[in-house]
PDB file of C-alpha atoms in Angstrom:
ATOM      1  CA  UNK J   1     -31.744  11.425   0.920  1.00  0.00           C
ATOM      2  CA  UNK J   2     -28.685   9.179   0.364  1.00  0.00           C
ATOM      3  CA  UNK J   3     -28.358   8.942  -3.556  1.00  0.00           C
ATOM      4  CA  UNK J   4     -29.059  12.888  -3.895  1.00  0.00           C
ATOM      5  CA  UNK J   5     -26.148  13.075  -1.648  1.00  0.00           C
ATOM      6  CA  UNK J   6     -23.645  10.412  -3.739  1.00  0.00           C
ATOM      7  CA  UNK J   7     -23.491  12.704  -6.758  1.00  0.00           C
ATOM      8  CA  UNK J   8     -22.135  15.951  -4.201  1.00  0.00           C
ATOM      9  CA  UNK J   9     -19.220  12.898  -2.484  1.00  0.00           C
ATOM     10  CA  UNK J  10     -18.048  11.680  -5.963  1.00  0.00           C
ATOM     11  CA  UNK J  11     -17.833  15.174  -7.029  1.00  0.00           C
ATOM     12  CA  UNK J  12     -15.766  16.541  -4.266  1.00  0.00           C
ATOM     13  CA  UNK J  13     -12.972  13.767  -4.947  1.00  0.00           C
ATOM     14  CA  UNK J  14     -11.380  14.876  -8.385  1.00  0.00           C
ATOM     15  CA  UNK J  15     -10.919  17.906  -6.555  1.00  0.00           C
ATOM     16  CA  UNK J  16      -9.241  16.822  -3.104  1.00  0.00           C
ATOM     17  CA  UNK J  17      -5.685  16.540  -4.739  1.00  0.00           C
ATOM     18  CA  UNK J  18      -5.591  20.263  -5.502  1.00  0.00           C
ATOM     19  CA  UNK J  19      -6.140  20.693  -1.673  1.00  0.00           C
ATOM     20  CA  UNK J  20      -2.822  18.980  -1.072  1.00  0.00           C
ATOM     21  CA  UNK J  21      -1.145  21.847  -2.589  1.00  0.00           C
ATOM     22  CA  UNK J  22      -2.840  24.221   0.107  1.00  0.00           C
ATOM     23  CA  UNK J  23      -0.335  25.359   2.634  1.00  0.00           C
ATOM     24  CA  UNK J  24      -3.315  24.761   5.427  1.00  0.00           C
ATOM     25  CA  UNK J  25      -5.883  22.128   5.285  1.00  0.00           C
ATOM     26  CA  UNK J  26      -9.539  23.827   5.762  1.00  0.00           C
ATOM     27  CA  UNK J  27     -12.458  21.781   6.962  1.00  0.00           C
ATOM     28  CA  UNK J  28     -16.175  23.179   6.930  1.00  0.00           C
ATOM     29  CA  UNK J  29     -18.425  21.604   8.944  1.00  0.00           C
ATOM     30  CA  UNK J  30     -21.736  22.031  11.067  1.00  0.00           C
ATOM     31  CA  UNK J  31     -23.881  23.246   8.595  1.00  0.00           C
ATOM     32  CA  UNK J  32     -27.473  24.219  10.980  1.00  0.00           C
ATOM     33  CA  UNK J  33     -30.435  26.237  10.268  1.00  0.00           C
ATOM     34  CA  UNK J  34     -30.212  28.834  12.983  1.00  0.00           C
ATOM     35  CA  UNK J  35     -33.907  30.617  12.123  1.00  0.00           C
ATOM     36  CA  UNK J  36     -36.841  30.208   9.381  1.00  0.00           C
ATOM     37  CA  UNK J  37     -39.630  32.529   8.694  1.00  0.00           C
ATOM     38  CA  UNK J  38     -42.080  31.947   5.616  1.00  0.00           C
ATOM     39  CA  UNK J  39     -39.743  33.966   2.534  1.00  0.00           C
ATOM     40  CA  UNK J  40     -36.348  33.285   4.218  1.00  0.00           C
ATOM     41  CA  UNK J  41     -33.832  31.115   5.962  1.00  0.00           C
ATOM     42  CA  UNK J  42     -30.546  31.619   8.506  1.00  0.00           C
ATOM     43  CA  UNK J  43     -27.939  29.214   7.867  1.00  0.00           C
ATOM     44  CA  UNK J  44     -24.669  29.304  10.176  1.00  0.00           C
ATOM     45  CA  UNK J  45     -21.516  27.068  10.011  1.00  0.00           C
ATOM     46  CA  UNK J  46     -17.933  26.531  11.124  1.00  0.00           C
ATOM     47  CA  UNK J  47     -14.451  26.730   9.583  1.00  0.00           C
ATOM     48  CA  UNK J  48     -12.531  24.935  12.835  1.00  0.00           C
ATOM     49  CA  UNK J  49      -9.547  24.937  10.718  1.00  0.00           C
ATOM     50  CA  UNK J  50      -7.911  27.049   7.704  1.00  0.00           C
ATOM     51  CA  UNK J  51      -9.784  29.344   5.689  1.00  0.00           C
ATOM     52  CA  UNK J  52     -11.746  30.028   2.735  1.00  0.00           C
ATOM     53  CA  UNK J  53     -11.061  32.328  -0.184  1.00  0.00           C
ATOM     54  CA  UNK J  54     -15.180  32.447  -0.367  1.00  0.00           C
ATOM     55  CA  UNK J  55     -18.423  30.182  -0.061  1.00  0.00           C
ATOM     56  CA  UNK J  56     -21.082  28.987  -2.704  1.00  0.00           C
ATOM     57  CA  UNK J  57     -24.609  28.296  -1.421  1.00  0.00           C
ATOM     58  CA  UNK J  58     -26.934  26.417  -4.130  1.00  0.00           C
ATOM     59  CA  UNK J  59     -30.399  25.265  -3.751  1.00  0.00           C
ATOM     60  CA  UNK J  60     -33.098  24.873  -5.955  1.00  0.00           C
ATOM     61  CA  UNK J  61     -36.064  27.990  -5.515  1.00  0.00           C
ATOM     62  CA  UNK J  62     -39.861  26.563  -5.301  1.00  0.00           C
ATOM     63  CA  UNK J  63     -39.896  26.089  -9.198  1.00  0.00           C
ATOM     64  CA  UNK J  64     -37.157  23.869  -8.856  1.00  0.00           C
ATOM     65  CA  UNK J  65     -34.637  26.481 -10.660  1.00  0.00           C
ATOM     66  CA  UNK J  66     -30.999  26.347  -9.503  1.00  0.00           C
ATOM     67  CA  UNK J  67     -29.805  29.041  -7.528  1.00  0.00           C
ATOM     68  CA  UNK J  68     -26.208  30.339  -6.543  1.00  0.00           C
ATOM     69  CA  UNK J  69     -25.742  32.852  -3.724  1.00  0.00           C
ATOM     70  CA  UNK J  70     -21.680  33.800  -3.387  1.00  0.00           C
ATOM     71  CA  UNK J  71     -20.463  34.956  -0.021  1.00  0.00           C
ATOM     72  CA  UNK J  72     -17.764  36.224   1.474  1.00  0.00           C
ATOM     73  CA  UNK J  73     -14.910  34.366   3.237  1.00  0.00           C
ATOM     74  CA  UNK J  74     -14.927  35.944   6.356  1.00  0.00           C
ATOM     75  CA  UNK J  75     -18.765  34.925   6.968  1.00  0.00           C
ATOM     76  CA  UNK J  76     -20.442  32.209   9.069  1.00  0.00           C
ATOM     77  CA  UNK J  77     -24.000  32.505   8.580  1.00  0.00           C
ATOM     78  CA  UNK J  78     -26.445  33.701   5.635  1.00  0.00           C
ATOM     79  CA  UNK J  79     -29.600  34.392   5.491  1.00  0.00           C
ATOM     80  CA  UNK J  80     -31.413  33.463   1.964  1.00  0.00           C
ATOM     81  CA  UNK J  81     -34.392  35.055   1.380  1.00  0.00           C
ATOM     82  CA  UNK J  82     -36.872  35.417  -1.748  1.00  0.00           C
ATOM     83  CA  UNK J  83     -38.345  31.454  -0.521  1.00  0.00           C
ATOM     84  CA  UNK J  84     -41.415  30.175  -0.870  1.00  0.00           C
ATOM     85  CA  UNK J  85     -43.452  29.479   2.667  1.00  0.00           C
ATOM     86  CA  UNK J  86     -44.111  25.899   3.593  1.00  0.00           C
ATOM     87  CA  UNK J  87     -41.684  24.900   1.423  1.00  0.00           C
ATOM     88  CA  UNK J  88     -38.842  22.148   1.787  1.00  0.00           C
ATOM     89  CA  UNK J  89     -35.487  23.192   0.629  1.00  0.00           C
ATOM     90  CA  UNK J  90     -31.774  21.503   0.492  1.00  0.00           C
ATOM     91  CA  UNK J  91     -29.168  23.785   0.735  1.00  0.00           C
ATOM     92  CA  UNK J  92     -25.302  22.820   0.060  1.00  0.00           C
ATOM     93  CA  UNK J  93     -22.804  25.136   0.813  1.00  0.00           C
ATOM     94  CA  UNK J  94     -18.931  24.762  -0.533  1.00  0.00           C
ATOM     95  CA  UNK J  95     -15.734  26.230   0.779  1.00  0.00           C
ATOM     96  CA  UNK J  96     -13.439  27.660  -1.994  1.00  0.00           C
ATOM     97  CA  UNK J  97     -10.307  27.905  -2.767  1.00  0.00           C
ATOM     98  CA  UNK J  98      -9.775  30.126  -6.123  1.00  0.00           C
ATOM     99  CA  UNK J  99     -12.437  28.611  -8.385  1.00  0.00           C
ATOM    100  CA  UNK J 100     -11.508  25.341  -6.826  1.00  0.00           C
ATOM    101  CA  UNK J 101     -14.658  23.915  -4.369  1.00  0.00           C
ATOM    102  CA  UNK J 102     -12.545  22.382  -1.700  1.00  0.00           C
ATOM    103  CA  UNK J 103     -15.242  21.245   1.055  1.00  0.00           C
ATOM    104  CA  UNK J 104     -19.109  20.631   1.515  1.00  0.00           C
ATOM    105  CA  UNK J 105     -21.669  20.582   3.661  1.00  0.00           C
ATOM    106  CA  UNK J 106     -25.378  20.542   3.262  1.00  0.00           C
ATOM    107  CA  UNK J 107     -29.043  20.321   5.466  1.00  0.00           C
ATOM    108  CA  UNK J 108     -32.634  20.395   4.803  1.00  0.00           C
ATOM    109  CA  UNK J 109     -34.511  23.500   5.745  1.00  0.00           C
ATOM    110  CA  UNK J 110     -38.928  23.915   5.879  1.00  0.00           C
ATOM    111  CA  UNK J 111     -40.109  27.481   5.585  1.00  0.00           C
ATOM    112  CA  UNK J 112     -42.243  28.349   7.804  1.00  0.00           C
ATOM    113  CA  UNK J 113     -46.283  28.675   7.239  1.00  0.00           C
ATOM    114  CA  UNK J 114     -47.534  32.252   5.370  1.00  0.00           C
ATOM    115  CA  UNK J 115     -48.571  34.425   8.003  1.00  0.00           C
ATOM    116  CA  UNK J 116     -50.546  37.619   6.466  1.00  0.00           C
ATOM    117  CA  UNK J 117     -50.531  40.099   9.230  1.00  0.00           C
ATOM    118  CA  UNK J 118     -46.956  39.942   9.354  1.00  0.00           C
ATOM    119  CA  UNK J 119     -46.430  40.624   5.624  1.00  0.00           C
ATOM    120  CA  UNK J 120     -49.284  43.474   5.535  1.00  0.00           C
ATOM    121  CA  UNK J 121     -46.731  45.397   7.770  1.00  0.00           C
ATOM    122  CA  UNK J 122     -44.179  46.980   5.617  1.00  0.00           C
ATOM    123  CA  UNK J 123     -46.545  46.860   2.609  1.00  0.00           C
ATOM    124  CA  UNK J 124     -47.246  51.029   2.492  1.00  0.00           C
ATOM    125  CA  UNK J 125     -44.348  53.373   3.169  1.00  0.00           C
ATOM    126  CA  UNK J 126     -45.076  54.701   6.828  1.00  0.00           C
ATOM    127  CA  UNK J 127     -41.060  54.026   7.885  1.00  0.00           C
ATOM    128  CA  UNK J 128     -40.719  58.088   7.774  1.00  0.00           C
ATOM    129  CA  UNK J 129     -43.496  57.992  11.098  1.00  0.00           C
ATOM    130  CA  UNK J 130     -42.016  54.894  12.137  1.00  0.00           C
ATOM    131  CA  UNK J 131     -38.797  56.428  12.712  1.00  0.00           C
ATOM    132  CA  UNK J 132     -40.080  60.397  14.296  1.00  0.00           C
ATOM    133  CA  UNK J 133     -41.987  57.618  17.096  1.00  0.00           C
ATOM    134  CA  UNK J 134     -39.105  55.602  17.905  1.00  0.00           C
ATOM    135  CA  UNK J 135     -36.297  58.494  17.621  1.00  0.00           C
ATOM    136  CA  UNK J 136     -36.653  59.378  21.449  1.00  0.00           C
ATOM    137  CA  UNK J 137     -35.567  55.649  22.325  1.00  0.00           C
ATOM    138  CA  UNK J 138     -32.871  56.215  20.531  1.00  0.00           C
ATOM    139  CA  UNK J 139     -31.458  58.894  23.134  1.00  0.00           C
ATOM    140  CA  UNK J 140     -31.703  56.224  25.857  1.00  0.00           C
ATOM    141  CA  UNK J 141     -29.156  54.272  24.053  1.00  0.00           C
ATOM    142  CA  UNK J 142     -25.401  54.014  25.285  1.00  0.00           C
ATOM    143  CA  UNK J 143     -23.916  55.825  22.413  1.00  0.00           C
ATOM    144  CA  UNK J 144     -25.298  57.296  19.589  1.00  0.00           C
ATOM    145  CA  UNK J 145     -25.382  54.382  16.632  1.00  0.00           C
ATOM    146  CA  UNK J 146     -25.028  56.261  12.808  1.00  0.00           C
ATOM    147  CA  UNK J 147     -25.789  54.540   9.525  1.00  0.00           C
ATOM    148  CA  UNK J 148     -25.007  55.554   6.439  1.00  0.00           C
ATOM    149  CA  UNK J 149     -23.703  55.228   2.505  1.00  0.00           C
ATOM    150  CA  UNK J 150     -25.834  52.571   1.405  1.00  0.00           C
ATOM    151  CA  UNK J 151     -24.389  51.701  -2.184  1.00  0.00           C
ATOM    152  CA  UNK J 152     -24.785  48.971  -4.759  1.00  0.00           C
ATOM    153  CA  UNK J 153     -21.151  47.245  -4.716  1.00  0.00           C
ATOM    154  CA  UNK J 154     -22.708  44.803  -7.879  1.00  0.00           C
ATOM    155  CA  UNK J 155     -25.114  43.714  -9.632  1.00  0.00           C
ATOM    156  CA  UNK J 156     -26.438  40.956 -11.842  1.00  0.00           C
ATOM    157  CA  UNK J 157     -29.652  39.986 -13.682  1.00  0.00           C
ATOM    158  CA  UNK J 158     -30.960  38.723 -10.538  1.00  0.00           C
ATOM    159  CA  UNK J 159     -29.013  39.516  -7.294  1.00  0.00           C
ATOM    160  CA  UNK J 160     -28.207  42.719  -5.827  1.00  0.00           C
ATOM    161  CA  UNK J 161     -25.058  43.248  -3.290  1.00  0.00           C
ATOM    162  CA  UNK J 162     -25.194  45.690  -1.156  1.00  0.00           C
ATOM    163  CA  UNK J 163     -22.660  47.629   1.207  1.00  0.00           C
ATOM    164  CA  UNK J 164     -22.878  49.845   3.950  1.00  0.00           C
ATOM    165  CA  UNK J 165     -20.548  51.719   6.709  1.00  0.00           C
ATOM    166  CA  UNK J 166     -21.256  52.278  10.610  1.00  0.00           C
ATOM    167  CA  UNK J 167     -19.171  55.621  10.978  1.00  0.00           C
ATOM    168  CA  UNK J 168     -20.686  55.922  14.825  1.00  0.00           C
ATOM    169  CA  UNK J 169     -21.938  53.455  17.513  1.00  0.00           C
ATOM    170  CA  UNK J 170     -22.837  49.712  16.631  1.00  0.00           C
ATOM    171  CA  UNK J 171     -26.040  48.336  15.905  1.00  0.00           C
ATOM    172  CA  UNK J 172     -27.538  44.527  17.048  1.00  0.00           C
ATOM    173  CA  UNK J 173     -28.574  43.843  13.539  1.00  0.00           C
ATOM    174  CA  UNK J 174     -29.789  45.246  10.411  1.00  0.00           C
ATOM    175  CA  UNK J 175     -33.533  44.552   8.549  1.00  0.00           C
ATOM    176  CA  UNK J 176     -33.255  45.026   4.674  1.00  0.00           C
ATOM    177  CA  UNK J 177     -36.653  45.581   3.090  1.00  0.00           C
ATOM    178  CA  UNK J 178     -38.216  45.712  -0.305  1.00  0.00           C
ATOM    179  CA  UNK J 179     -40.691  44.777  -2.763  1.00  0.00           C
ATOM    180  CA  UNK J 180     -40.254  41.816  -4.994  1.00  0.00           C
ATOM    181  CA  UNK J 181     -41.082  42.058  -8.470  1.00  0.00           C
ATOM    182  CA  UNK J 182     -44.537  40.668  -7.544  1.00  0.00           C
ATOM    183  CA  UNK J 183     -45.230  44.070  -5.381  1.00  0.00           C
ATOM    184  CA  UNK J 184     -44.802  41.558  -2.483  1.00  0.00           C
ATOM    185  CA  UNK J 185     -42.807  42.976   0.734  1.00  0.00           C
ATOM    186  CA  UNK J 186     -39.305  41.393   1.336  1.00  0.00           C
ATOM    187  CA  UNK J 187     -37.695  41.320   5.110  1.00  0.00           C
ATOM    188  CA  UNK J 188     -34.251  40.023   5.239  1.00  0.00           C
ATOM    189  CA  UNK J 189     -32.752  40.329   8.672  1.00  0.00           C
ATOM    190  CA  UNK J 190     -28.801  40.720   8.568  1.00  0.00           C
ATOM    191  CA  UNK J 191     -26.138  40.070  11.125  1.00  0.00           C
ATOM    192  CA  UNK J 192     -24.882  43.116  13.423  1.00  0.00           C
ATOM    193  CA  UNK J 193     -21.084  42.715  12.414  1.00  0.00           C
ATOM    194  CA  UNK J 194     -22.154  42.947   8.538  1.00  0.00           C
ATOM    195  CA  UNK J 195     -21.444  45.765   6.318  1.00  0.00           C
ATOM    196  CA  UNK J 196     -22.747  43.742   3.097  1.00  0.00           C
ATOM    197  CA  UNK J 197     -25.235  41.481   1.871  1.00  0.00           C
ATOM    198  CA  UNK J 198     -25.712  39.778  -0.868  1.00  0.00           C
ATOM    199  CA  UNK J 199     -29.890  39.819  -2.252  1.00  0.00           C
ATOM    200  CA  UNK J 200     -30.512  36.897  -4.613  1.00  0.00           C
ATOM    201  CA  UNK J 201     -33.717  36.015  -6.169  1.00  0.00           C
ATOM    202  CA  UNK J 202     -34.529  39.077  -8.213  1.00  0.00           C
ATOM    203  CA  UNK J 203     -35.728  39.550 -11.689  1.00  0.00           C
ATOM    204  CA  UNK J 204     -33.651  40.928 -14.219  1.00  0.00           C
ATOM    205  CA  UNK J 205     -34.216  44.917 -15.631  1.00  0.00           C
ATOM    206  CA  UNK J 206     -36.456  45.562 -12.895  1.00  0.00           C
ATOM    207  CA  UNK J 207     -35.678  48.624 -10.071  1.00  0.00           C
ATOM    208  CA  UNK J 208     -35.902  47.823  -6.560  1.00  0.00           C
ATOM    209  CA  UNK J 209     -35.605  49.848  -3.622  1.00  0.00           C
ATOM    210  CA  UNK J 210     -33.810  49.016  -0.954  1.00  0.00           C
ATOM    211  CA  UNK J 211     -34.367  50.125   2.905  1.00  0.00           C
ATOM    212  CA  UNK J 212     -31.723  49.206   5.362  1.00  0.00           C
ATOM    213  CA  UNK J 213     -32.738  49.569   8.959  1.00  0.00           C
ATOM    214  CA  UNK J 214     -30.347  49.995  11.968  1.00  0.00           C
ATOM    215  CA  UNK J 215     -31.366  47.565  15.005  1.00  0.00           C
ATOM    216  CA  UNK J 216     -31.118  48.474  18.819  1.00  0.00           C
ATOM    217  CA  UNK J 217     -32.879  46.628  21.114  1.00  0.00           C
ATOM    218  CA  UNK J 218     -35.487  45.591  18.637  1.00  0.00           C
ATOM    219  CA  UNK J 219     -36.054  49.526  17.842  1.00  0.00           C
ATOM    220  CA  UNK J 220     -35.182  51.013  14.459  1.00  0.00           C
ATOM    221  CA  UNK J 221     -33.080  53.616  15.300  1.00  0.00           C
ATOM    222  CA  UNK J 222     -31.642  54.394  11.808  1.00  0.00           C
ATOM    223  CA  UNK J 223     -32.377  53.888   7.952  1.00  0.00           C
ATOM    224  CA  UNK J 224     -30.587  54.482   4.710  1.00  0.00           C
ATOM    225  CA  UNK J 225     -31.834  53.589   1.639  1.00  0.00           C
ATOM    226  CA  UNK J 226     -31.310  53.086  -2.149  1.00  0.00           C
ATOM    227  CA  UNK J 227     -32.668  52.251  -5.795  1.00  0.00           C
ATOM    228  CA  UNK J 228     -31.019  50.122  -8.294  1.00  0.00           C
ATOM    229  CA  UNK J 229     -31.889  48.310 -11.319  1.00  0.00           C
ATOM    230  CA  UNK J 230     -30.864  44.515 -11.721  1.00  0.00           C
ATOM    231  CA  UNK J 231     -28.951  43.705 -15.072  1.00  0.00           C
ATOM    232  CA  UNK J 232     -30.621  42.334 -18.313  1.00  0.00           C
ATOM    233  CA  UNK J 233     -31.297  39.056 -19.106  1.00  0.00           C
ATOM    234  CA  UNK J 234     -28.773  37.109 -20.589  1.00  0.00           C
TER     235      UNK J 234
END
């Protein structure tokens, strides 16, 4: 672990002068995985002072290709799916300033084991039923929770990101689904406060179809849902 880690500390000091010229220091810390399941991982962290103009996550996928997932400033947790089950991975994540990477912090994640049952579940298309069975629970909710204009904010060979609006109500959480480009169903659960995610690990010039559920309780209680085709191959 220690001399994979030298390379990331030698890197980050050319760069601390240009955080001198910051008018606020920022510090990034507590990197922690917060949930695994066998395709995908939750990362959280802190920012317990300044701020970020945005965050780079890189790992390597189970090929050992490098992989680059942007996110927002404003975030503290990611999830990262497209992984391989039962499969060790080191993620680093870096604060930015501009272009500039200002502050790092990495951990060690282990998907968990392949579990078929749960993967046959979304395989066919029965999310129309799904929803008529679990519409009457949502009518015991507090207020009525409304999801809607799912659109493709950008796109690249092989990422996808993805916004959405919550005109009415709130939700707990979100559950994006889709096949890969194996035929292979995709679950990437997503934060309740989020109104975009970013989908990495696609293949280029290849549609997908995205379904974004509405979570309440556990329950589905509303879906939008969208195709797109990632970019070409550069």
């Amino acid at each position: 672990p220690l001399p994979s880690e030298e390379p990331q500390q030698e890197k980050s000091k050319p760069e601390s002068p240009s955080s001198q010229a910051l008018p606020v220091r920022a510090v990034l810390e507590e990197l922690k995985v917060s949930s695994v399941t066998p395709n995908s991982v939750e990362l959280q962290w802190r920012v317990p002072e300044g701020s970020f103009d945005s965050f780079m996550l890189q790992y390597r996928d189970a090929q050992g290709q490098p992989q680059a997932l942007p996110i927002d400033g404003g975030s503290r947790s990611v999830t990262v799916p497209g992984l391989s089950p039962s499969h060790r991975y080191r993620f680093h994540l870096y604060g930015l300033w501009g272009r500039k990477k200002i502050n790092h912090v990495s951990t060690e994640a282990v998907t968990a084991a392949e579990e078929p049952e749960e993967l046959s579940l979304p395989t066919e298309e029965p999310q129309h039923e799904k929803l008529q069975t679990e519409a009457p629970t949502s009518e015991a909710a507090p207020a009525t929770a409304v999801l809607e204009e799912l659109r493709v904010s950008s796109i690249t060979p092989s990422s996808a990101q993805l916004q959405w609006s919550v005109p009415k109500g709130s939700f707990d959480s979100f559950m994006l689904q889709y096949r890969d480009a194996r035929g292979q169903p995709q679950s990437l659960p997503i934060d309740g406060g989020s109104r975009s995610v970013t989908v990495p690990g696609l293949s280029p010039s290849h549609k997908y179809r995205f379904h974004l559920y509405g979570l309440r309780g556990g329950k589905r209680i509303d879906r939008v849902s969208i195709d797109t085709v990632t970019g070409e191959a550069e």
